[in-house]
XYZ file of C-alpha atoms in Angstrom:
472
model
C -20.785 -5.580 -21.355
C -19.538 -9.007 -20.282
C -20.625 -9.867 -16.848
C -18.835 -13.350 -16.859
C -15.541 -11.799 -17.529
C -16.017 -8.591 -15.376
C -15.910 -6.313 -18.250
C -17.927 -3.132 -19.043
C -17.377 -0.604 -21.815
C -19.366 2.271 -22.771
C -18.622 4.991 -25.478
C -20.621 8.181 -25.921
C -20.528 9.721 -29.543
C -21.939 13.138 -30.265
C -21.537 14.655 -33.899
C -19.435 12.030 -35.301
C -16.773 12.536 -32.349
C -16.119 10.456 -29.189
C -16.972 12.634 -26.402
C -17.001 10.096 -23.279
C -15.849 6.563 -22.402
C -16.343 4.441 -19.392
C -14.134 1.258 -19.158
C -14.096 -1.229 -16.223
C -12.288 -4.492 -16.090
C -10.573 -4.145 -19.491
C -8.789 -0.718 -19.887
C -6.241 -1.471 -22.323
C -7.520 0.790 -24.868
C -8.104 3.643 -22.564
C -5.161 5.704 -23.838
C -6.361 5.386 -27.454
C -9.875 6.447 -26.517
C -8.455 9.390 -24.369
C -6.463 10.443 -27.634
C -9.600 10.291 -29.767
C -11.289 12.473 -27.057
C -8.461 14.980 -26.892
C -7.973 15.375 -30.633
C -11.528 15.654 -31.236
C -11.081 13.331 -34.195
C -14.153 12.205 -36.499
C -14.927 8.608 -35.953
C -17.161 7.644 -38.888
C -14.572 5.454 -40.458
C -13.838 3.458 -37.573
C -17.267 3.577 -35.906
C -18.201 -0.109 -36.665
C -14.907 -1.136 -34.742
C -14.715 1.569 -32.295
C -16.285 -0.643 -29.382
C -13.848 -3.401 -29.883
C -10.862 -0.989 -29.339
C -7.592 -0.373 -31.024
C -6.237 -3.782 -29.683
C -9.222 -6.009 -30.839
C -6.670 -7.650 -33.481
C -4.168 -8.622 -30.895
C -2.562 -5.231 -30.861
C -2.141 -5.248 -34.653
C -2.978 -2.103 -36.707
C -4.555 -1.904 -40.149
C -1.053 -2.434 -41.679
C -0.201 -5.267 -39.267
C 1.796 -2.775 -37.102
C 1.800 -3.223 -33.316
C -0.160 -0.375 -31.326
C 3.219 0.756 -29.925
C 4.706 1.296 -33.550
C 1.614 3.296 -34.542
C 1.958 5.868 -31.627
C 3.955 9.072 -32.029
C 6.467 10.124 -29.631
C 4.180 12.728 -28.181
C 1.396 10.192 -27.315
C 1.113 9.410 -23.529
C 1.847 5.917 -22.344
C 1.715 6.176 -18.743
C -1.062 8.463 -17.305
C -0.253 8.080 -13.739
C 3.297 9.623 -14.268
C 2.724 11.555 -17.438
C 5.287 9.635 -19.482
C 5.180 9.946 -23.389
C 6.305 7.264 -25.853
C 9.309 9.419 -26.842
C 10.532 9.717 -23.530
C 10.651 5.690 -23.173
C 12.131 5.357 -26.570
C 15.017 7.814 -25.853
C 15.820 6.148 -22.312
C 15.969 2.827 -23.972
C 18.298 3.922 -26.648
C 20.460 6.202 -24.556
C 20.788 4.146 -21.529
C 20.761 0.800 -23.140
C 17.761 -0.497 -21.260
C 16.509 -4.075 -21.931
C 14.159 -5.124 -19.218
C 10.752 -3.630 -18.176
C 12.283 -3.016 -14.456
C 15.069 -0.919 -16.068
C 12.302 1.102 -17.982
C 10.488 1.700 -14.703
C 13.553 2.738 -12.926
C 14.648 5.427 -15.416
C 11.255 6.581 -16.614
C 8.532 5.891 -14.051
C 6.468 4.327 -16.955
C 4.328 1.391 -15.555
C 5.768 1.990 -12.098
C 2.386 2.883 -10.541
C -0.900 1.074 -11.209
C 0.561 -1.109 -14.011
C -2.191 -0.829 -16.493
C 0.165 0.451 -19.113
C 2.584 -2.483 -18.700
C 1.574 -4.306 -21.778
C 2.273 -0.992 -23.879
C 5.560 -0.236 -22.300
C 6.632 -3.876 -23.107
C 5.660 -3.438 -26.715
C 7.654 -0.212 -27.029
C 10.502 -2.055 -25.304
C 10.424 -5.043 -27.740
C 10.360 -3.055 -30.922
C 13.219 -0.707 -29.676
C 15.524 -2.982 -27.985
C 14.706 -5.831 -30.689
C 16.495 -9.030 -29.694
C 18.189 -7.754 -26.602
C 14.729 -7.428 -24.991
C 14.133 -9.469 -21.994
C 10.568 -9.505 -20.676
C 11.510 -10.196 -17.102
C 14.915 -10.920 -15.373
C 15.308 -14.454 -13.921
C 15.524 -12.899 -10.488
C 14.774 -9.415 -9.351
C 17.429 -7.994 -6.950
C 16.178 -6.322 -3.856
C 18.361 -3.110 -5.203
C 21.437 -2.315 -6.967
C 23.581 -3.008 -3.840
C 23.126 -6.656 -4.333
C 22.184 -9.380 -6.542
C 20.142 -10.946 -3.816
C 16.344 -11.124 -4.288
C 13.908 -10.317 -1.332
C 13.257 -14.022 -1.221
C 17.098 -14.773 -0.977
C 17.380 -12.193 1.957
C 14.325 -13.703 3.838
C 15.692 -17.160 3.499
C 19.213 -16.284 4.513
C 17.839 -14.416 7.641
C 15.741 -17.396 8.580
C 18.204 -20.185 7.801
C 21.349 -18.510 9.142
C 19.674 -16.763 12.160
C 20.985 -13.412 11.123
C 20.087 -10.774 13.608
C 21.774 -7.473 12.237
C 21.878 -5.396 8.942
C 25.709 -5.903 9.109
C 25.267 -9.516 9.359
C 22.953 -9.694 6.268
C 25.345 -7.517 4.225
C 28.326 -9.623 5.060
C 26.814 -12.976 4.397
C 25.193 -11.916 1.067
C 28.012 -9.829 -0.171
C 26.494 -6.458 -0.322
C 28.607 -4.214 -2.859
C 28.014 -1.150 -0.621
C 28.936 -1.135 2.861
C 25.955 0.796 4.295
C 23.209 -0.113 1.783
C 20.836 2.366 0.358
C 17.375 3.720 1.027
C 15.687 0.797 -0.839
C 17.569 -2.073 0.798
C 17.942 -0.798 4.391
C 14.320 -0.377 5.390
C 13.603 -3.840 3.801
C 16.349 -5.770 5.558
C 15.460 -3.976 8.873
C 11.907 -5.159 8.415
C 12.800 -8.743 7.535
C 15.080 -8.814 10.521
C 12.575 -7.735 13.134
C 9.642 -9.762 11.602
C 11.701 -13.093 11.447
C 13.366 -12.777 14.821
C 11.113 -10.592 17.094
C 12.589 -9.910 20.541
C 15.956 -10.931 19.181
C 16.738 -8.816 16.212
C 16.877 -5.000 17.146
C 15.131 -2.623 15.218
C 17.249 0.061 13.656
C 15.349 3.439 13.599
C 18.019 4.977 11.258
C 16.882 2.323 8.620
C 13.302 3.623 8.672
C 11.729 6.443 6.761
C 11.442 9.911 8.025
C 7.642 9.321 8.937
C 8.444 6.226 10.901
C 11.379 7.956 12.659
C 9.405 11.047 13.580
C 6.104 8.930 14.050
C 4.159 11.523 12.177
C 3.503 12.081 8.451
C 5.623 14.892 7.237
C 3.647 17.222 4.878
C 4.688 19.463 1.872
C 5.486 22.498 4.075
C 7.607 20.800 6.543
C 4.990 20.485 9.239
C 3.509 17.018 10.254
C 0.017 15.535 10.690
C -1.050 13.732 13.745
C -3.682 11.052 13.609
C -4.601 9.522 16.916
C -6.031 5.913 17.081
C -9.848 5.546 17.452
C -10.697 1.977 18.289
C -13.027 0.863 15.499
C -13.617 4.527 14.561
C -15.374 5.337 17.976
C -14.553 8.158 20.144
C -15.830 10.153 23.134
C -16.579 13.644 24.418
C -13.584 13.718 26.464
C -11.291 12.637 23.696
C -12.847 15.299 21.371
C -12.460 17.938 24.169
C -8.747 17.055 24.363
C -8.140 17.161 20.695
C -9.970 20.626 20.438
C -8.022 22.008 23.447
C -4.697 20.806 21.487
C -5.862 22.428 18.370
C -6.472 25.675 20.091
C -3.279 25.519 22.157
C -0.876 24.751 19.387
C -2.633 26.663 16.606
C -3.168 23.718 14.423
C -4.542 25.247 11.169
C -6.501 22.148 9.780
C -8.666 19.424 11.488
C -9.980 16.677 9.069
C -12.035 13.620 9.321
C -10.301 10.803 7.477
C -11.763 8.256 5.333
C -10.597 5.745 8.090
C -12.968 7.091 10.573
C -10.194 9.160 12.594
C -9.302 12.705 13.036
C -6.260 14.187 11.364
C -4.603 17.224 12.806
C -2.578 18.878 9.941
C 0.064 21.553 10.265
C 1.756 20.543 13.584
C 5.236 21.798 13.862
C 7.926 19.266 14.467
C 8.886 20.784 17.908
C 5.299 20.531 19.047
C 4.901 16.853 18.224
C 5.572 15.699 21.682
C 3.459 18.132 23.279
C 0.540 17.365 21.172
C 0.683 13.546 21.632
C 0.697 14.252 25.441
C -2.141 16.808 25.191
C -4.585 14.534 23.422
C -3.411 11.465 25.296
C -4.521 8.883 22.739
C -2.313 5.977 21.281
C -0.631 6.453 18.042
C -2.710 5.749 14.878
C 0.400 4.594 13.055
C -0.895 6.664 9.936
C 2.707 7.175 8.998
C 3.910 3.615 9.045
C 3.934 0.358 7.257
C 1.677 -1.138 9.948
C -2.019 -1.566 10.889
C -3.681 1.715 10.121
C -7.383 1.611 10.645
C -10.156 -0.844 11.371
C -13.130 0.758 9.827
C -16.526 -0.301 11.182
C -20.243 0.499 10.715
C -22.588 0.863 13.473
C -23.735 -2.731 13.292
C -26.470 -4.618 15.208
C -26.151 -2.258 18.170
C -27.817 0.511 16.450
C -28.587 -0.351 12.968
C -32.185 -1.835 11.863
C -30.473 -3.948 9.204
C -27.244 -5.003 11.255
C -26.954 -8.840 11.632
C -23.744 -8.675 13.925
C -21.994 -6.078 16.310
C -19.246 -4.942 13.883
C -18.109 -2.179 16.208
C -17.471 -4.493 18.966
C -15.657 -6.890 16.501
C -13.637 -4.277 14.981
C -12.361 -2.920 18.253
C -11.378 -6.304 19.327
C -9.502 -6.769 16.044
C -7.869 -3.400 16.471
C -6.826 -3.781 20.018
C -5.271 -7.287 19.178
C -3.192 -5.984 16.355
C -2.594 -2.277 16.462
C 1.084 -2.290 17.235
C 1.827 -4.477 14.337
C 4.411 -3.604 11.560
C 4.130 -5.144 8.348
C 5.498 -5.201 4.691
C 3.172 -2.415 3.747
C 0.238 -0.531 5.218
C -2.652 -2.707 6.371
C -6.272 -1.893 6.787
C -9.105 -3.649 8.075
C -12.816 -3.274 8.007
C -15.904 -4.695 9.711
C -19.499 -4.592 8.327
C -22.394 -5.759 10.261
C -24.427 -7.026 7.265
C -23.976 -7.495 3.553
C -24.958 -3.925 2.908
C -21.154 -3.480 3.677
C -21.159 0.112 4.943
C -17.729 -0.175 6.075
C -16.476 -0.980 2.645
C -14.815 -4.455 3.696
C -14.434 -5.313 0.050
C -11.519 -3.157 -0.632
C -9.464 -3.775 2.510
C -6.522 -6.039 3.210
C -8.847 -8.066 5.592
C -12.677 -7.548 5.312
C -14.992 -8.977 7.767
C -18.849 -8.934 7.031
C -21.559 -9.963 9.354
C -24.053 -12.559 8.244
C -27.088 -14.208 10.033
C -24.807 -17.265 10.764
C -21.597 -15.437 11.713
C -19.093 -13.810 9.603
C -17.538 -13.819 6.175
C -13.835 -13.144 5.780
C -12.387 -11.601 2.691
C -8.638 -10.802 1.776
C -6.452 -8.908 -0.456
C -8.546 -5.857 -1.078
C -6.999 -2.635 -2.106
C -8.401 0.889 -2.618
C -5.357 2.591 -3.696
C -4.195 3.662 -7.300
C -5.602 0.506 -8.806
C -8.806 -0.615 -6.774
C -8.673 -4.488 -6.051
C -11.793 -6.226 -4.704
C -10.948 -8.695 -1.802
C -11.375 -12.347 -2.433
C -13.645 -14.413 -0.251
C -11.577 -16.836 2.128
C -13.723 -18.380 4.666
C -17.027 -18.227 6.582
C -16.642 -18.091 10.377
C -19.098 -18.442 13.389
C -17.423 -16.816 16.383
C -15.326 -13.634 17.170
C -12.733 -15.947 18.414
C -12.536 -17.396 15.016
C -12.477 -14.084 13.289
C -9.364 -13.259 15.496
C -7.307 -16.439 14.865
C -8.001 -16.613 11.100
C -7.199 -12.750 10.648
C -4.284 -13.168 12.875
C -2.913 -16.265 10.792
C -3.551 -14.573 7.426
C -1.679 -11.444 8.584
C 1.192 -13.264 10.122
C 1.615 -15.504 6.991
C 1.800 -12.016 5.076
C 4.317 -10.422 7.566
C 6.511 -13.485 7.338
C 6.493 -14.118 3.564
C 5.474 -10.757 1.980
C 8.242 -8.667 0.400
C 8.923 -5.191 1.647
C 6.453 -2.700 0.122
C 4.228 -5.467 -1.209
C 0.521 -5.094 -0.397
C -1.586 -8.029 0.407
C -3.236 -8.206 -2.761
C 0.156 -8.465 -4.579
C 1.259 -11.107 -2.036
C -1.712 -13.090 -2.787
C -1.224 -12.675 -6.609
C 2.384 -13.919 -6.240
C 1.715 -17.026 -4.152
C -1.815 -17.887 -5.152
C -5.018 -17.783 -3.058
C -4.981 -21.574 -2.966
C -1.719 -21.400 -1.051
C -3.082 -19.023 1.400
C -6.000 -21.322 2.003
C -3.750 -24.408 2.462
C -1.859 -22.543 5.040
C -4.726 -20.838 6.887
C -7.826 -22.929 6.316
C -6.545 -26.538 5.746
C -3.806 -26.824 8.358
C -5.365 -26.096 11.757
C -2.200 -26.662 13.748
C -0.224 -24.295 11.266
C -2.874 -21.699 11.632
C -2.893 -21.735 15.403
C 0.896 -21.626 15.387
C 0.816 -18.320 13.032
C -1.813 -16.661 15.314
C 0.454 -17.523 18.226
C 3.619 -16.145 16.561
C 1.852 -12.890 15.769
C 0.859 -12.453 19.507
C 4.232 -13.391 20.586
C 5.781 -10.799 18.153
C 3.430 -7.947 19.607
C 4.008 -8.660 23.222
C 5.342 -5.541 24.879
C 5.416 -3.653 21.637
C 5.629 -0.026 22.823
C 3.296 3.049 22.013
C 5.842 5.193 20.231
C 4.032 8.372 21.188
C 4.536 7.672 24.721
C 7.281 5.036 25.502
C 10.069 6.846 23.790
C 13.056 4.775 25.248
C 11.444 1.474 24.504
C 10.308 2.532 20.944
C 13.881 3.978 20.358
C 12.406 7.409 19.613
C 15.182 9.960 19.352
C 13.668 12.874 21.076
C 16.576 15.234 19.955
C 14.852 15.341 16.569
C 12.094 17.458 18.209
C 14.404 20.129 19.511
C 14.234 23.257 17.211
C 17.454 24.224 15.581
C 18.435 27.897 16.498
C 20.617 29.763 13.939
C 23.987 30.659 15.080
C 23.546 34.258 14.629
C 20.402 34.203 16.476
C 21.905 32.056 19.324
C 24.708 34.759 19.739
C 22.207 37.572 20.197
C 22.884 39.007 16.570
C 20.151 39.786 13.915
C 19.290 36.422 12.114
């Protein structure tokens, strides 16, 4: 182990075979260890080097070959998407791929957690040879244009563009109506840059955000109402239970975000279910604030130093109608024991004796990322302002589908500190702009007209034969 570098590696050998491996921090040799496990190969000849991994000589093998060259075509490269070396090599040769982004697009290798990126680049280098490009100078937002996310954001801001058509015309889009990649992104950039001026285009949103519920594999939907700070009441639970019985909802599940998920709701029942439970939208389907997870805090816990539940409810009520480049999750823990798991949230607040500690950029997804310490605060008002300022900075500068952890990695934590900590006037302005953007933002489960919810989508389609009284 190397605590300073955050690396831990443990291998279990039994009967001259590798039977187990635990890697943390440095997982570059994970695929090699997994191959040894799967093949049941004897390791006596490499036992003295096993712990250092196949890459301990700078990815060079015993004959000076790269790790990628030594792999067979059937060896798995990307565990997330099940992509083997042969698939990648074939795509590079058949489709003339020269960049990592092209390989990701055509094979899905390195498109999820990214831990295999180095290996994919090696395969690309020795397959494409001199034509290999490690990274394009500028990544286009999609194939409809050469403009990058940054180009689009700057054009919208500098030229005061208010519609998707304006953006396409000014930046010379090659397709008149865009595609499923650029339309949601441009729509978000417009409404986040010019709130109350640019008009949201529901048809440029994905199906979940148009239906305001999560579509499931069988075509039914899940409904997750908002529960402020994870708290509920007997009245809310009774309404939920009655709705489950009334609409024959097959599954009721408690989520990791301290909410209740109703699974198997028919699309034509969505409006009636929302009305029956009478609770605000949980936005579990959207690129928006999802949950604010809390522990019970000082109100009940013997170890609690701050009232985390109250703080969480204040945060959630202040920001719950907020759309963002990607989903956003908060958590508030009442003491450093951190029962609300604030260390893996986009914004994590941890209570200490003197106030609160604020952490940013955590992620509990495919690749777990620990949030980074940003600042120590004293009051609830400060927590609101600093959290709001950071999130608004992310809303204004983040690229669509970019989580806070990736935004911080791109701009640097020092830049975030400069904007949120060092510039008091700028911080106040960011928080003020967020509050302005959220003024009058509707609850899509109840304010259909204001939220531009097309309720015709909830009307069941009757087969023509059945409508005419004939056997369907």
